[in-house]
Coordinates of C-alpha atoms and ligand atoms in Angstrom, one line a residue:
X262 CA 0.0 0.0 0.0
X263 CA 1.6 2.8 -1.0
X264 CA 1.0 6.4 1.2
X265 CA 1.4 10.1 -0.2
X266 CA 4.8 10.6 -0.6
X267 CA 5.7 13.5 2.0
X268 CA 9.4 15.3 1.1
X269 CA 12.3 15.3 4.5
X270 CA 14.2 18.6 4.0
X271 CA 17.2 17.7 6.6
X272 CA 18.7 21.3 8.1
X273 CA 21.2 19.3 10.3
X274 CA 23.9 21.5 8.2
X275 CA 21.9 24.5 8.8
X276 CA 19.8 25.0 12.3
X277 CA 21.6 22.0 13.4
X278 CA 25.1 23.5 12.8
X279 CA 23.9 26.9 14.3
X280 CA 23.5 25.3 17.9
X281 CA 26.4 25.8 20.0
X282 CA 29.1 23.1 20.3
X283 CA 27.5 21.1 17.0
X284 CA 29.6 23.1 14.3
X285 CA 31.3 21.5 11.5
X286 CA 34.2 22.3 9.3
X287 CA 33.6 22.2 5.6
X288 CA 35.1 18.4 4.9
X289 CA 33.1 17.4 8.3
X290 CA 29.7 19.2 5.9
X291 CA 30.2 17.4 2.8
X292 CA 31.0 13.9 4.8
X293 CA 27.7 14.3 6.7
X294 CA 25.8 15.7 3.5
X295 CA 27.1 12.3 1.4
X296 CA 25.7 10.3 4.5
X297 CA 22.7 12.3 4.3
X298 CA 21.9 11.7 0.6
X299 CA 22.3 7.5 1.1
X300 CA 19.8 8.1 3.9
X301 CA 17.7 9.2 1.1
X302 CA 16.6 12.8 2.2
X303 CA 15.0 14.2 -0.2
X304 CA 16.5 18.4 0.5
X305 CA 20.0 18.9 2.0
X306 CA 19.8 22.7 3.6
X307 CA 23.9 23.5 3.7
X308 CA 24.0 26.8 5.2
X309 CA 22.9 30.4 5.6
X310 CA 25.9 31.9 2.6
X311 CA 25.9 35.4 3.1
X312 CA 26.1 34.4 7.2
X313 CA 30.0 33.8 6.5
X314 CA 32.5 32.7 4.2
X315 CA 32.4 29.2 5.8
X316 CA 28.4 28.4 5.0
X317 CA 29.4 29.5 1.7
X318 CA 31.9 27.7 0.8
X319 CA 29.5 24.8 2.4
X320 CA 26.7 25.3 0.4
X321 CA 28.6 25.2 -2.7
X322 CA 31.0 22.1 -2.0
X323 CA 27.5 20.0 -0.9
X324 CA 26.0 21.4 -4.5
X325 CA 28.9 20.3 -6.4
X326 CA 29.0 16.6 -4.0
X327 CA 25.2 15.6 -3.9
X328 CA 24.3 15.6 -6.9
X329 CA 20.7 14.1 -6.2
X330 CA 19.1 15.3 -3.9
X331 CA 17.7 19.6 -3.8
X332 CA 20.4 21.7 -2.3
X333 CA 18.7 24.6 -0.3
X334 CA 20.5 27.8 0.8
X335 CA 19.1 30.2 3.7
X336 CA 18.6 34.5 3.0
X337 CA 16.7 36.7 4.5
X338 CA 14.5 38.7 2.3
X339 CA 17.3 41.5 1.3
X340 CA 18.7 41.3 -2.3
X341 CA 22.6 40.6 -1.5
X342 CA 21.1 38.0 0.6
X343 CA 19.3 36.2 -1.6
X344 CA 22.2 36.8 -4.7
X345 CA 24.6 35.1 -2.3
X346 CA 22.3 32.3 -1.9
X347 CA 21.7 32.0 -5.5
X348 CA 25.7 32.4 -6.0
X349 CA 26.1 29.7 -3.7
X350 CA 23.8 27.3 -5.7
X351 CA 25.1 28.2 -8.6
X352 CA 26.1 24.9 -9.7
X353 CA 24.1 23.1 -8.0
X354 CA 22.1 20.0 -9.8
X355 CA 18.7 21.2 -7.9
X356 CA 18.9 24.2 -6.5
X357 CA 16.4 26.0 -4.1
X358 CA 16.5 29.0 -2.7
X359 CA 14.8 29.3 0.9
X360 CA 14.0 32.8 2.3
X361 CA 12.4 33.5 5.8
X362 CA 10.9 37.0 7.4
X363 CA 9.4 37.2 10.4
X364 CA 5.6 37.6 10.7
X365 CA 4.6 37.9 14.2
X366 CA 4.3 41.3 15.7
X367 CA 6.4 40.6 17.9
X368 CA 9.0 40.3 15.7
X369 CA 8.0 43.1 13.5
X370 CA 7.9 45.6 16.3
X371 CA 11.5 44.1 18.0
X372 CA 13.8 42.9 15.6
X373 CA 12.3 44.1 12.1
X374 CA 11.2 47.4 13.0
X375 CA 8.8 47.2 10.0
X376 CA 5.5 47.6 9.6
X377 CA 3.0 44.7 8.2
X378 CA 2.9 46.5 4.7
X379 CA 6.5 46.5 4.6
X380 CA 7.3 42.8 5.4
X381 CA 4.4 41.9 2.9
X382 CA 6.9 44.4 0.6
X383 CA 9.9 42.4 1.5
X384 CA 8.5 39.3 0.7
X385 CA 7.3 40.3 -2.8
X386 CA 10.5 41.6 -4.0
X387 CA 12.6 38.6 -2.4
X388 CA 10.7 35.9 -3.7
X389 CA 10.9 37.5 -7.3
X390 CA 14.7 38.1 -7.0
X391 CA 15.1 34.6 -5.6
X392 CA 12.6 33.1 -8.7
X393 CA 14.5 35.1 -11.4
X394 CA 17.9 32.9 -10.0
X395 CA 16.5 29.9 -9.1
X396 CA 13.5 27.7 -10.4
X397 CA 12.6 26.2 -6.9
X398 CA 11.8 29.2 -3.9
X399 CA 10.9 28.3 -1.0
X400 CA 9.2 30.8 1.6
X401 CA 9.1 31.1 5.5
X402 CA 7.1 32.7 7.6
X403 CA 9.7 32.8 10.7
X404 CA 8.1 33.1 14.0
X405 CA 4.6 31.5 12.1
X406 CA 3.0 30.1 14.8
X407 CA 2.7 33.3 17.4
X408 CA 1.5 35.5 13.8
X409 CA -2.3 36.9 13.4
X410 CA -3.4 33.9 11.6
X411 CA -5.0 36.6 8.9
X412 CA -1.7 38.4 8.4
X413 CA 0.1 34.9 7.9
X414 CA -1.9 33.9 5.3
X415 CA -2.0 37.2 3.2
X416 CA 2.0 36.9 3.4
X417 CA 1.7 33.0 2.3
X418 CA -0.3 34.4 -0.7
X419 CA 2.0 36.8 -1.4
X420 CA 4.9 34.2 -1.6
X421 CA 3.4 32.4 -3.5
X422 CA 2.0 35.0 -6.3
X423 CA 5.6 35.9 -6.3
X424 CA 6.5 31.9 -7.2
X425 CA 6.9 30.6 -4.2
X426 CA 6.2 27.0 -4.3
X427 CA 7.0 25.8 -1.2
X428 CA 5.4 27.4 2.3
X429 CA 7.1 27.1 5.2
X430 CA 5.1 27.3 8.3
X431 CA 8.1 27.4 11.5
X432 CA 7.0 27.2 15.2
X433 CA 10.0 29.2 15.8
X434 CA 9.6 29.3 19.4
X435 CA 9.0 25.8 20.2
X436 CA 5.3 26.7 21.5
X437 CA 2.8 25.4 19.6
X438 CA 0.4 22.3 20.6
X439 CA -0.4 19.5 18.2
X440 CA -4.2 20.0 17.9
X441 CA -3.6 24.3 17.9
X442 CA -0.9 23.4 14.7
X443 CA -3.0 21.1 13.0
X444 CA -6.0 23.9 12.6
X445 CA -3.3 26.3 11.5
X446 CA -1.9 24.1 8.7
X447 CA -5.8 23.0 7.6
X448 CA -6.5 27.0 7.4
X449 CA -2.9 27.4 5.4
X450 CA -4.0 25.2 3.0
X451 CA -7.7 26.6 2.9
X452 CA -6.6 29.8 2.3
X453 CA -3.9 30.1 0.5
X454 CA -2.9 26.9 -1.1
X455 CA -6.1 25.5 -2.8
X456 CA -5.8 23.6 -5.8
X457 CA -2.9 25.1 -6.4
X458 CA 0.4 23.2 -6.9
X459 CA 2.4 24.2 -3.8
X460 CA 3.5 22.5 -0.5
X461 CA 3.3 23.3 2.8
X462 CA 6.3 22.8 4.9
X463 CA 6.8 22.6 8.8
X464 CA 9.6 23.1 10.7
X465 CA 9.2 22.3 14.3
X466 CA 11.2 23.7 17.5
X467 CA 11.3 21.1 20.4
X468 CA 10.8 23.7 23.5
X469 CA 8.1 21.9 25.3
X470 CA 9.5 18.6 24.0
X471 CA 6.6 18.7 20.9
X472 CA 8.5 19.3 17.5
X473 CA 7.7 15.6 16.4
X474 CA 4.0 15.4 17.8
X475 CA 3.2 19.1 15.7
X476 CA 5.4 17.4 12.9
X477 CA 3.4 14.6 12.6
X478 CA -0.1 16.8 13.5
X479 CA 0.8 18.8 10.5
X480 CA 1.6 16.1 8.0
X481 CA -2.0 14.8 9.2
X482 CA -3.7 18.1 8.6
X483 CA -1.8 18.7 5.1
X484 CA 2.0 19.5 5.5
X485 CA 3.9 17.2 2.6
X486 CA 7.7 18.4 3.4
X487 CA 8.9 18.4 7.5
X488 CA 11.9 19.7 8.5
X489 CA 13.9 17.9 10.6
X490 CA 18.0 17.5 12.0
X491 CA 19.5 13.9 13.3
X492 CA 19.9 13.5 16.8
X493 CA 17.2 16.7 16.9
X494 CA 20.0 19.1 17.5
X495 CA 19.4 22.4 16.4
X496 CA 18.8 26.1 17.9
X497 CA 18.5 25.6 21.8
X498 CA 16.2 22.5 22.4
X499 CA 16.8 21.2 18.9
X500 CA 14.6 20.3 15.7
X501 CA 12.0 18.2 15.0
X502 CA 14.2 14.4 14.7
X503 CA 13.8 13.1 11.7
X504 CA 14.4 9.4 13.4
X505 CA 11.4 10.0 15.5
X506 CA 9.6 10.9 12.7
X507 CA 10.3 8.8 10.0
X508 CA 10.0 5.5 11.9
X509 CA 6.7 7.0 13.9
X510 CA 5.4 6.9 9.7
X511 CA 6.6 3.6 9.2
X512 CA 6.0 1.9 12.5
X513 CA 2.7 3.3 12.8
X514 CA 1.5 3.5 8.6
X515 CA -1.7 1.9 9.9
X516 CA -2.1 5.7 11.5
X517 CA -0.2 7.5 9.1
X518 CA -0.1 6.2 5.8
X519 CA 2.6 8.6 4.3
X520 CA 5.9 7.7 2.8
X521 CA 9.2 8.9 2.5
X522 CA 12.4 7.8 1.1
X523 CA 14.3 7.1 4.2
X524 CA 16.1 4.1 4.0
X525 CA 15.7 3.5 8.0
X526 CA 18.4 1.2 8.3
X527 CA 21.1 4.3 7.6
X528 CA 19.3 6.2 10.6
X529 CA 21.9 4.7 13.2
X530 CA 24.7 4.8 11.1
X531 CA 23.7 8.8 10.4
X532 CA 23.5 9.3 13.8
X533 CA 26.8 7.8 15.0
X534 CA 28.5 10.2 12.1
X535 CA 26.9 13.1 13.2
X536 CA 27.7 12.2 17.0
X537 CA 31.3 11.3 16.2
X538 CA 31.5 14.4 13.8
X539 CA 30.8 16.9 16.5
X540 CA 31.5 15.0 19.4
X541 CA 28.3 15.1 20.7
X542 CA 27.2 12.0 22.1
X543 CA 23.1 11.1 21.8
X544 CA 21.3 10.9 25.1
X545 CA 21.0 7.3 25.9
X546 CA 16.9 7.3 26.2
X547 CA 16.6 8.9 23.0
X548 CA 13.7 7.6 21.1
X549 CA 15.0 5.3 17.6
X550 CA 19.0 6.1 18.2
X551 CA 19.8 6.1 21.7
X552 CA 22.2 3.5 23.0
X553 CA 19.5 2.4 25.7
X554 CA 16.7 2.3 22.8
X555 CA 17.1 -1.7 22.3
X556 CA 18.2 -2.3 25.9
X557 CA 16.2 -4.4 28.0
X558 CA 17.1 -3.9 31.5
X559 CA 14.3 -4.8 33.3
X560 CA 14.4 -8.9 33.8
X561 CA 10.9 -9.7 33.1
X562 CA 11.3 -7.5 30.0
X563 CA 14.5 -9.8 29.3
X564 CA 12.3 -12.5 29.8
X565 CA 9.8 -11.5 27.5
X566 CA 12.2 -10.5 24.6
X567 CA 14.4 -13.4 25.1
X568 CA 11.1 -15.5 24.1
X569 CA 9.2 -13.2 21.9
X570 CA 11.4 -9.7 21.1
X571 CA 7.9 -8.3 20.1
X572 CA 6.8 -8.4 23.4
X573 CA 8.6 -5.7 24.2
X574 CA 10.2 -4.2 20.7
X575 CA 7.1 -2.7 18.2
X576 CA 10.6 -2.5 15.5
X577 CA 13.7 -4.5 15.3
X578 CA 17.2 -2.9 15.8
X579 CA 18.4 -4.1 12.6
X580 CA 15.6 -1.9 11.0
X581 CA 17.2 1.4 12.1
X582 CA 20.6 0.1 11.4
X583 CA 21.9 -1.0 14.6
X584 CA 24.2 -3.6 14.6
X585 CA 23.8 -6.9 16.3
X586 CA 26.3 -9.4 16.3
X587 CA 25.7 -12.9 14.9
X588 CA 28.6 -14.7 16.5
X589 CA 26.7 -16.9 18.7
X590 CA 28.2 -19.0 21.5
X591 CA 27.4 -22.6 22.2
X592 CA 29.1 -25.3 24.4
X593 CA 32.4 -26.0 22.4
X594 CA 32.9 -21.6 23.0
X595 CA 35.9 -21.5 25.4
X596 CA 36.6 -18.7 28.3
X597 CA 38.3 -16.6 25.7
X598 CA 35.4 -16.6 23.6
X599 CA 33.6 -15.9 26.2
X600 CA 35.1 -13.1 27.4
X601 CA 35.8 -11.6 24.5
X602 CA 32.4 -11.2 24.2
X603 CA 31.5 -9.7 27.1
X604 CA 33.8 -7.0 26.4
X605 CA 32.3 -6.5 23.2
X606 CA 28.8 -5.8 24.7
X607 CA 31.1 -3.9 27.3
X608 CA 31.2 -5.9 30.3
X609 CA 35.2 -5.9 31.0
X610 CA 36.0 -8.9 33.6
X611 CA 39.0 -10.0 35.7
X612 CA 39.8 -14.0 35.3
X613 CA 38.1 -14.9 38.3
X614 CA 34.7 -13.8 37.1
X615 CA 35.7 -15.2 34.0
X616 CA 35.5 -18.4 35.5
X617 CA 32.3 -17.5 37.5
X618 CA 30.4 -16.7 34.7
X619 CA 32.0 -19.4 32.7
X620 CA 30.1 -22.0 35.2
X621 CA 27.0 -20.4 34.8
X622 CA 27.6 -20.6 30.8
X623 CA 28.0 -23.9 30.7
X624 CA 25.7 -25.5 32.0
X625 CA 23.4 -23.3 30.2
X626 CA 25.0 -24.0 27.3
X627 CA 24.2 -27.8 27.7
X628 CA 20.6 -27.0 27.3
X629 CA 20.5 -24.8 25.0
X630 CA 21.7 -24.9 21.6
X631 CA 22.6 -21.0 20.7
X632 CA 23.5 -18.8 23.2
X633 CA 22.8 -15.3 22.4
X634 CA 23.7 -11.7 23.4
X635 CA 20.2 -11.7 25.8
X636 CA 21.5 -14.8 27.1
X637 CA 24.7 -13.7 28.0
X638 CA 23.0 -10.4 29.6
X639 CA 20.4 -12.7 31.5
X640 CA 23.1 -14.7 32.4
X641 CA 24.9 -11.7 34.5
X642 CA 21.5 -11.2 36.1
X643 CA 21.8 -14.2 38.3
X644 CA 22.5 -11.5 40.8
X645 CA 25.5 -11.7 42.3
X646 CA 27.7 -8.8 44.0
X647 CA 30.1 -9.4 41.4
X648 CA 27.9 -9.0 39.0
X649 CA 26.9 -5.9 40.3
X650 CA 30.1 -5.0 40.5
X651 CA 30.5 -5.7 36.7
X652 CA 27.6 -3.5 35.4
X653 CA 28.8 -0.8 37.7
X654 CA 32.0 -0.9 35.3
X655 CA 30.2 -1.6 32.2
X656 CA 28.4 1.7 32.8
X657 CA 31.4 4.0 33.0
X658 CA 33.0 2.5 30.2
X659 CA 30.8 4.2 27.6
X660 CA 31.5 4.4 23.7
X661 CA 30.1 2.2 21.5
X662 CA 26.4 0.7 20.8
X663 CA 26.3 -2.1 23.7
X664 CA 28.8 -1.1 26.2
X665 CA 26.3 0.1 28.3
X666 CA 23.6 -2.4 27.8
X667 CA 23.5 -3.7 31.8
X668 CA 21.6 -6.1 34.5
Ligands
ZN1345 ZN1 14.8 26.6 13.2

């Protein structure tokens, strides 16, 4: 059954970079971007150009390296911005050019110091610059979500009168709800999209911890391209993830029958690079990627996996790329084996509880066939102080995928 097809526009180069302690140097950019176009996003955004030499220079090595996917530059809505954008895309395969004023009053009176008429102005005349240098222009409405609702829509139409083809509706802030964005997307595309051949966007601050839910409420009430970062980051509380949300599509299509062209077993892999790239490492609990996501801690969840993973897993680590080991242990594996293994999933053991554990292994190992990694872990469970002792370690070792699966 295939769902409408809804566009990821990835900004991990862009709003991600701009968070503090995630920047990237330009081979660091084009590495991530290459990862970024196997993952099968469909829009690379590679940097604000007339920000600083460095986005530049980004923008334009990611054009010349991605070759299919859209490359998007950032401007604001004055002309040098939006010719350094275009010079940035210059030879890019698919170029867009996105361009953003704010639109809440807020905004208007504090930062623009412009009147409603004059921002409706600025959008005119930047959209038709950016149109006459680019065939794709995408528009946003920064600060959408706190904007008269009336206003927004008159500058959408606007945009897109200009040729504007894409609409990007930003909760800036972080501080919409999912049911309050969802009417705002429906009256969007009421009023100012129609039958007319343009998609709406969203782009989704996580503030209150809500960028996916308001994601995912949009795409329900219209939105066909979401904006989203690995790992989330992004400007203070991070982006939308676009983990979250492309395995919420797939692991729930019975609620959300949408599509995209995520290949979800790159999604680990992605997020490693970017973690390793900016030496960031993911918070273990997070949702899809985090090193605790396929843990089972718990023994009666151990239990439960160990029999039937889908007791307790509603998707597979292998389908978001994790990697699982298929060396599996049976009675003829020695104490090297063994413990060899254990330091693989990060237990690290002196000889003595080597030979502990080796017991216990054993004899478990003459009922069962295959021992597996759960097996191992369940095996450690037989609570013992050592054992304790053991996880303790595991815990600080850190690093890698396992090392901090414990008992
Ligand atoms: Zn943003």
């Amino acid at each position: 059954m295939a769902g409408e097809r809804i566009a990821v526009f990835d900004t991990t180069l862009r709003d991600g970079e701009q968070s503090p302690g995630c920047s990237m140097n330009l081979a660091e950019k084009v590495r991530m971007a290459q990862q970024l176009e196997t993952l099968g996003v469909d829009v690379i955004e590679a940097g604000f150009p007339i920000a600083s030499d460095g986005d530049f220079a980004a923008v334009r090595a990611v054009a010349a390296e991605c070759r299919s996917v859209t490359v998007a530059a950032l401007c604001r809505t004055s002309a040098p911005d939006v010719l350094r954008a275009a010079e940035a895309l210059e030879h890019a395969a698919h170029p867009r050019i996105h361009t953003f004023v704010a639109t809440s009053d807020l905004h208007l009176e504090y930062k623009l110091k412009k009147s409603r008429r004059e921002v409706i102005e600025m959008t005119r005349q930047a959209v038709s610059l950016a149109r006459e240098c680019a065939q794709e222009v995408e528009f946003s409405a920064e600060d959408a979500t706190r904007s008269d609702v009336d206003y927004l829509c008159e500058v959408f139409a606007t945009a897109v009168a200009a040729g504007a083809t894409i609409i990007n509706v930003p909760d800036t802030v972080g501080y919409t709800m999912p049911v309050e964005f969802s009417r705002l997307i429906r009256r969007v595309r009421e009023q100012v999209v129609g039958d007319r051949n343009v998609t709406i966007s969203v782009h989704c601050h996580d503030d209150l911890g809500l960028a996916v839910a308001n994601t995912l409420a949009a795409i329900e009430a219209g939105a066909r391209q979401v904006e989203c970062t690995i790992n989330g980051i992004g400007e203070r509380a991070g982006n939308a993830s676009l983990e979250e949300i492309a395995m919420a599509m797939k692991v729930r299509a019975d609620q959300l029958p949408f599509e995209t062209a995520i290949q979800t077993q790159e999604l680990y892999p992605t997020s490693q690079l970017l973690s390793s790239i900016i030496g960031c490492p993911v918070q273990p609990n997070k949702a899809i990627v985090g090193r605790n996501a396929f843990a089972h801690e718990a023994g009666i969840h151990q239990h439960g996996v160990i029999s039937n993973p889908l007791c307790y897993e509603i998707m597979t680590p292998e389908s978001v790329g994790v990697p699982t080991n298929n060396l599996v242990l049976g009675k003829h594996s020695g104490r090297h084996a063994l413990a060899l293994r254990y330091e693989d999933l990060g237990y690290s053991m002196q000889p003595a509880e080597v030979d502990e554990i080796y017991e216990r292994f054993t004899s478990l190992a003459d009922r069962k066939k295959h021992i597996y990694d759960q097996d191992l872990i369940a095996l450690l469970q037989v609570g013992s102080a050592t054992t304790e002792r053991i996880a303790t370690e595991a815990v600080t070792v850190g690093g890698s995928w396992a090392q901090s699966t414990r008992v």
